[in-house]
C-alpha cells in the first residue's frame, strides 16, 4: 500500500491543481491520498471529481488548520472531515478574509522595505481561496528580490521578521474541537520542532487529539522512531505524508515519497470508516 496523508494544492499554497495532483499521485502508484490544504476545503470537490478517472485511488477529504500557541505556530491536520459542514465553512471563510487582508498588509510593509511588489503580482500565484506567505515569496522570487523562497522567510516574512503580519488564528485545542465536530481525525502535524512537545501532547489529548504525524518526509529515521515512541506512549494514532507543495524547485519531496507502514495506514482507514 502506498499512501500520503499530507498534500497541498492550488486551493492553498501548492503548485498543482487538485486534478493535477490526483493525476500525479495515480501515476506514482499511490493507493490513498488526503488533500490537506491550509485553512480551506476548496480543493476537495475538484480532487474527488478528478479521482473518478482513477478508481484505484482513494481520495480522503482533509485540511490543515493553522493555529498558534505562545511558543509559535502549530498545524493541526484533519482527516476524513465533513467538508460540507456549514459551521466549518463559516469558520474557513473568516480565515480566508483574514488571510487576504494580511497579505495586502504584508505587501504594503514590503514596499516600505523597497521590495516593490504589487498585490496583483501575489495574486498571480494565489488562484485558490487560501492566500499565504508562499504566494508572496513566489512574487518576490519572480521579481528577483530574493534568490530562494527560504530567503523570503529568513529576511522578510518569517514570524517576527520586518514584513510579517499576524492573521486571525485559533488555538490548537479549538482546531481539534472543530475537526472532531465535523467527524474528522485531528492529527498534530510535523511536531518534531515544537518546544516542550510532550507537555503539549498531554494538553492536546485533553482537548481530543487522536493522532500525530510520524512518517513525515523531512524527518530522519531517528526522529520518526522518537515520534513513534511518543505516539505509543500517549495512545495516539500515527499518520504520515510528504507535505508536498511542489513550489520549491530545489525540493526533492514528491507525493508518496515517504513510506508509511501498512498497519499504520490500516489504522487510519479504519478510523475513517467509523466516523
Ligand atoms: P501562512 O499560512 O501564510 O502563514 O504561511 C505558512 C506557510 O509558509 C507554511 O505552511 C509553509 O508552507 C510555508 N513556510 C513557512 N516557513 C517557511 C520557510 N522558512 N521556507 C519556505 N516556506 C515556508
Ligand atoms: Fe504550506
Ligand atoms: Fe504545516
Ligand atoms: Zn502542510
Short mmCIF file of C-alpha atoms and ligand atoms in Angstrom, two decimals:
data_model
loop_
_atom_site.label_atom_id
_atom_site.label_comp_id
_atom_site.label_asym_id
_atom_site.label_seq_id
_atom_site.Cartn_x
_atom_site.Cartn_y
_atom_site.Cartn_z
CA UNK A 1 0.00 0.00 0.00
CA UNK A 2 1.24 3.44 -0.89
CA UNK A 3 -0.39 6.38 0.86
CA UNK A 4 0.18 10.07 1.50
CA UNK A 5 -1.94 11.82 4.12
CA UNK A 6 -0.48 15.32 3.74
CA UNK A 7 -0.69 17.13 0.39
CA UNK A 8 -1.28 20.69 -0.81
CA UNK A 9 -2.92 22.04 -3.97
CA UNK A 10 -3.59 25.42 -5.57
CA UNK A 11 -6.53 25.78 -3.18
CA UNK A 12 -3.82 26.91 -0.74
CA UNK A 13 -0.08 27.15 -1.39
CA UNK A 14 0.53 24.10 -3.59
CA UNK A 15 1.67 24.34 -7.20
CA UNK A 16 -0.62 21.70 -8.73
CA UNK A 17 -4.36 21.98 -9.15
CA UNK A 18 -6.32 19.29 -7.31
CA UNK A 19 -6.85 17.46 -10.64
CA UNK A 20 -3.14 17.62 -11.48
CA UNK A 21 -2.22 16.34 -8.01
CA UNK A 22 -4.65 13.43 -8.34
CA UNK A 23 -3.20 12.54 -11.73
CA UNK A 24 0.40 12.74 -10.49
CA UNK A 25 -0.44 10.64 -7.43
CA UNK A 26 -2.10 7.97 -9.58
CA UNK A 27 0.87 7.91 -11.94
CA UNK A 28 3.21 7.50 -8.98
CA UNK A 29 1.29 4.39 -7.95
CA UNK A 30 -0.40 5.77 -4.87
CA UNK A 31 -3.45 3.97 -3.48
CA UNK A 32 -4.57 6.62 -0.98
CA UNK A 33 -4.11 10.39 -0.75
CA UNK A 34 -5.50 13.02 1.60
CA UNK A 35 -5.99 16.59 0.38
CA UNK A 36 -4.89 18.78 3.30
CA UNK A 37 -4.77 22.41 2.22
CA UNK A 38 -4.11 25.21 4.70
CA UNK A 39 -7.39 26.57 6.09
CA UNK A 40 -9.53 25.65 3.09
CA UNK A 41 -11.57 22.74 1.75
CA UNK A 42 -11.66 24.31 -1.74
CA UNK A 43 -9.53 21.56 -3.30
CA UNK A 44 -11.60 18.62 -2.13
CA UNK A 45 -14.50 18.50 -4.59
CA UNK A 46 -12.23 19.06 -7.64
CA UNK A 47 -9.93 16.29 -6.35
CA UNK A 48 -12.81 13.87 -5.77
CA UNK A 49 -14.17 14.64 -9.22
CA UNK A 50 -10.77 14.10 -10.86
CA UNK A 51 -10.35 10.84 -8.94
CA UNK A 52 -13.36 9.32 -10.70
CA UNK A 53 -10.98 8.67 -13.57
CA UNK A 54 -8.70 6.67 -11.27
CA UNK A 55 -10.81 4.04 -9.50
CA UNK A 56 -7.73 2.58 -7.80
CA UNK A 57 -7.04 5.82 -5.96
CA UNK A 58 -8.87 6.73 -2.74
CA UNK A 59 -9.06 10.47 -2.02
CA UNK A 60 -9.63 11.41 1.62
CA UNK A 61 -11.06 14.85 2.37
CA UNK A 62 -8.78 16.68 4.78
CA UNK A 63 -7.49 20.03 5.97
CA UNK A 64 -4.50 21.58 7.74
CA UNK A 65 -5.60 24.25 10.20
CA UNK A 66 -3.06 26.92 11.21
CA UNK A 67 -3.11 27.56 14.94
CA UNK A 68 -0.97 29.36 17.46
CA UNK A 69 0.37 28.83 20.96
CA UNK A 70 2.69 31.11 22.93
CA UNK A 71 5.79 29.36 21.54
CA UNK A 72 4.70 29.75 17.93
CA UNK A 73 2.71 28.11 15.15
CA UNK A 74 1.18 24.66 15.41
CA UNK A 75 -0.60 22.97 12.49
CA UNK A 76 -3.46 20.53 13.03
CA UNK A 77 -4.41 18.14 10.25
CA UNK A 78 -7.97 16.86 10.00
CA UNK A 79 -8.53 13.67 8.02
CA UNK A 80 -11.98 12.41 6.91
CA UNK A 81 -13.71 15.74 7.61
CA UNK A 82 -17.23 16.52 6.51
CA UNK A 83 -16.11 19.32 4.21
CA UNK A 84 -19.71 20.36 3.57
CA UNK A 85 -20.36 21.38 7.18
CA UNK A 86 -21.80 24.95 7.28
CA UNK A 87 -20.04 25.65 10.61
CA UNK A 88 -16.69 24.60 9.21
CA UNK A 89 -17.20 26.64 6.06
CA UNK A 90 -18.24 29.71 8.03
CA UNK A 91 -15.04 29.49 10.06
CA UNK A 92 -12.92 28.97 6.94
CA UNK A 93 -14.47 31.99 5.28
CA UNK A 94 -13.36 34.11 8.21
CA UNK A 95 -9.85 32.65 7.92
CA UNK A 96 -9.81 33.38 4.19
CA UNK A 97 -10.78 37.03 4.65
CA UNK A 98 -8.15 37.49 7.30
CA UNK A 99 -5.54 35.92 5.01
CA UNK A 100 -6.49 38.36 2.20
CA UNK A 101 -6.22 41.41 4.43
CA UNK A 102 -3.00 40.23 5.93
CA UNK A 103 -1.41 39.58 2.53
CA UNK A 104 -2.26 43.16 1.49
CA UNK A 105 -0.68 44.49 4.67
CA UNK A 106 2.43 42.40 4.10
CA UNK A 107 2.79 43.75 0.56
CA UNK A 108 2.50 47.31 1.95
CA UNK A 109 5.21 46.57 4.52
CA UNK A 110 7.45 45.05 1.85
CA UNK A 111 7.09 48.14 -0.32
CA UNK A 112 8.33 50.27 2.58
CA UNK A 113 11.35 47.97 2.67
CA UNK A 114 11.94 48.66 -1.05
CA UNK A 115 10.58 45.32 -2.18
CA UNK A 116 8.22 46.87 -4.70
CA UNK A 117 5.91 44.01 -5.49
CA UNK A 118 2.25 44.56 -6.20
CA UNK A 119 -0.69 42.74 -4.65
CA UNK A 120 -1.66 41.66 -8.18
CA UNK A 121 1.76 40.01 -8.57
CA UNK A 122 0.94 37.93 -5.49
CA UNK A 123 -2.48 37.04 -6.85
CA UNK A 124 -0.83 35.52 -9.93
CA UNK A 125 0.42 32.78 -7.64
CA UNK A 126 -2.68 32.55 -5.46
CA UNK A 127 -5.51 31.14 -7.51
CA UNK A 128 -7.36 29.50 -4.62
CA UNK A 129 -9.27 30.71 -1.58
CA UNK A 130 -6.38 30.49 0.91
CA UNK A 131 -3.69 33.07 0.20
CA UNK A 132 -0.46 32.66 2.14
CA UNK A 133 3.10 33.76 2.60
CA UNK A 134 4.45 31.31 -0.01
CA UNK A 135 2.48 33.23 -2.67
CA UNK A 136 4.16 36.46 -1.58
CA UNK A 137 7.53 34.70 -1.57
CA UNK A 138 6.95 33.47 -5.13
CA UNK A 139 6.19 37.02 -6.32
CA UNK A 140 9.38 38.25 -4.63
CA UNK A 141 11.39 35.47 -6.27
CA UNK A 142 9.92 36.13 -9.72
CA UNK A 143 10.92 39.77 -9.48
CA UNK A 144 14.43 38.98 -8.31
CA UNK A 145 14.22 40.42 -4.80
CA UNK A 146 15.37 37.12 -3.33
CA UNK A 147 17.07 34.03 -4.73
CA UNK A 148 15.14 31.34 -2.85
CA UNK A 149 11.76 31.03 -1.16
CA UNK A 150 13.57 30.38 2.08
CA UNK A 151 15.35 33.72 1.83
CA UNK A 152 11.97 35.49 1.74
CA UNK A 153 11.06 33.87 5.07
CA UNK A 154 14.50 34.39 6.63
CA UNK A 155 14.75 38.08 5.72
CA UNK A 156 11.25 39.43 5.31
CA UNK A 157 8.14 37.40 6.01
CA UNK A 158 9.10 34.75 8.57
CA UNK A 159 7.47 35.07 12.01
CA UNK A 160 8.97 38.14 13.70
CA UNK A 161 10.62 39.45 10.50
CA UNK A 162 10.11 43.08 9.36
CA UNK A 163 7.32 42.42 6.85
CA UNK A 164 5.50 39.82 8.92
CA UNK A 165 1.86 40.49 9.77
CA UNK A 166 -0.32 38.44 12.12
CA UNK A 167 -3.59 36.94 10.97
CA UNK A 168 -6.63 35.54 12.71
CA UNK A 169 -5.62 32.33 14.44
CA UNK A 170 -7.28 29.92 16.78
CA UNK A 171 -5.64 27.65 19.35
CA UNK A 172 -4.79 24.00 18.60
CA UNK A 173 -7.46 22.94 21.11
CA UNK A 174 -10.10 24.93 19.20
CA UNK A 175 -8.98 23.41 15.88
CA UNK A 176 -9.17 19.90 17.37
CA UNK A 177 -12.68 20.59 18.62
CA UNK A 178 -13.77 21.88 15.23
CA UNK A 179 -12.30 18.87 13.40
CA UNK A 180 -14.00 16.44 15.82
CA UNK A 181 -17.32 18.25 15.35
CA UNK A 182 -17.14 17.61 11.60
CA UNK A 183 -16.29 13.92 12.02
CA UNK A 184 -12.57 14.32 11.37
CA UNK A 185 -9.47 12.76 12.87
CA UNK A 186 -7.33 15.51 14.41
CA UNK A 187 -3.59 14.98 13.92
CA UNK A 188 -0.73 17.09 15.25
CA UNK A 189 1.25 17.97 12.08
CA UNK A 190 5.08 17.95 11.73
CA UNK A 191 5.57 18.01 15.50
CA UNK A 192 9.33 17.47 15.73
CA UNK A 193 10.37 21.07 16.24
CA UNK A 194 7.66 22.07 18.72
CA UNK A 195 9.12 23.16 22.06
CA UNK A 196 8.05 21.09 25.06
CA UNK A 197 6.26 18.67 22.76
CA UNK A 198 5.38 16.12 25.45
CA UNK A 199 3.54 18.62 27.61
CA UNK A 200 1.70 19.99 24.55
CA UNK A 201 0.64 16.44 23.61
CA UNK A 202 -0.81 15.87 27.09
CA UNK A 203 -2.67 19.17 26.89
CA UNK A 204 -4.00 18.46 23.39
CA UNK A 205 -5.05 14.93 24.31
CA UNK A 206 -7.35 16.55 26.88
CA UNK A 207 -8.77 18.61 24.01
CA UNK A 208 -9.41 15.44 21.97
CA UNK A 209 -6.26 14.95 19.90
CA UNK A 210 -6.25 11.47 18.32
CA UNK A 211 -3.26 11.37 16.01
CA UNK A 212 0.29 12.56 15.48
CA UNK A 213 2.31 12.85 12.28
CA UNK A 214 5.26 10.48 12.50
CA UNK A 215 6.11 9.45 8.91
CA UNK A 216 6.97 12.94 7.66
CA UNK A 217 9.11 13.22 4.54
CA UNK A 218 11.53 15.65 6.08
CA UNK A 219 12.28 13.51 9.18
CA UNK A 220 15.25 11.21 9.71
CA UNK A 221 14.65 7.64 10.85
CA UNK A 222 15.80 8.66 14.36
CA UNK A 223 13.15 11.39 14.55
CA UNK A 224 10.47 9.03 13.22
CA UNK A 225 11.48 6.44 15.83
CA UNK A 226 11.29 9.04 18.62
CA UNK A 227 7.85 10.25 17.44
CA UNK A 228 6.57 6.67 17.08
CA UNK A 229 7.55 6.06 20.71
CA UNK A 230 5.75 9.23 21.78
CA UNK A 231 2.67 8.11 19.84
CA UNK A 232 2.65 4.70 21.53
CA UNK A 233 3.26 6.16 24.97
CA UNK A 234 0.37 8.59 24.57
CA UNK A 235 -2.05 6.26 22.77
CA UNK A 236 -2.09 8.34 19.58
CA UNK A 237 -2.76 7.03 16.07
CA UNK A 238 0.18 7.64 13.73
CA UNK A 239 -0.13 9.45 10.42
CA UNK A 240 2.28 10.40 7.69
CA UNK A 241 2.81 12.17 4.43
CA UNK A 242 5.06 14.24 2.24
CA UNK A 243 3.64 17.75 2.85
CA UNK A 244 4.14 18.12 -0.91
CA UNK A 245 3.71 21.69 -2.16
CA UNK A 246 5.65 21.48 -5.44
CA UNK A 247 6.61 25.17 -5.46
CA UNK A 248 10.24 24.82 -4.41
CA UNK A 249 12.23 23.65 -7.42
CA UNK A 250 15.10 22.56 -5.16
CA UNK A 251 12.91 20.28 -3.06
CA UNK A 252 13.03 16.53 -3.64
CA UNK A 253 9.68 15.98 -1.96
CA UNK A 254 7.07 14.23 -4.12
CA UNK A 255 3.65 12.74 -3.36
CA UNK A 256 4.13 9.34 -1.75
CA UNK A 257 7.86 9.81 -1.14
CA UNK A 258 7.63 8.74 2.50
CA UNK A 259 6.96 5.09 3.32
CA UNK A 260 4.10 4.52 5.75
CA UNK A 261 3.77 1.02 7.25
CA UNK A 262 0.66 -0.91 6.16
CA UNK A 263 -0.60 -1.33 9.72
CA UNK A 264 -0.45 2.46 10.24
CA UNK A 265 -2.42 3.01 7.02
CA UNK A 266 -4.95 0.37 8.07
CA UNK A 267 -5.50 2.01 11.44
CA UNK A 268 -6.11 5.40 9.84
CA UNK A 269 -8.55 3.92 7.33
CA UNK A 270 -10.47 2.06 9.99
CA UNK A 271 -10.88 5.32 11.92
CA UNK A 272 -12.22 6.90 8.73
CA UNK A 273 -14.79 4.15 8.32
CA UNK A 274 -16.00 4.60 11.89
CA UNK A 275 -16.92 8.30 11.54
P1 LIG B 1 0.96 31.24 6.11
O1 LIG B 1 -0.01 30.09 6.23
O2 LIG B 1 0.54 32.26 5.12
O3 LIG B 1 1.31 31.86 7.45
O4 LIG B 1 2.32 30.61 5.53
C1 LIG B 1 2.87 29.49 6.15
C2 LIG B 1 3.35 28.52 5.09
O5 LIG B 1 4.55 29.00 4.54
C3 LIG B 1 3.72 27.15 5.65
O6 LIG B 1 2.64 26.29 5.67
C4 LIG B 1 4.76 26.67 4.67
O7 LIG B 1 4.12 26.12 3.54
C5 LIG B 1 5.44 27.94 4.26
N1 LIG B 1 6.69 28.22 5.02
C6 LIG B 1 6.82 28.52 6.34
N2 LIG B 1 8.10 28.75 6.66
C7 LIG B 1 8.82 28.60 5.52
C8 LIG B 1 10.21 28.70 5.18
N3 LIG B 1 11.13 29.02 6.09
N4 LIG B 1 10.57 28.46 3.89
C9 LIG B 1 9.65 28.14 2.96
N5 LIG B 1 8.34 28.02 3.22
C10 LIG B 1 7.92 28.24 4.47
FE1 LIG B 2 2.18 25.39 3.10
FE1 LIG B 3 2.10 22.59 8.02
ZN1 LIG B 4 1.27 21.08 5.10
#
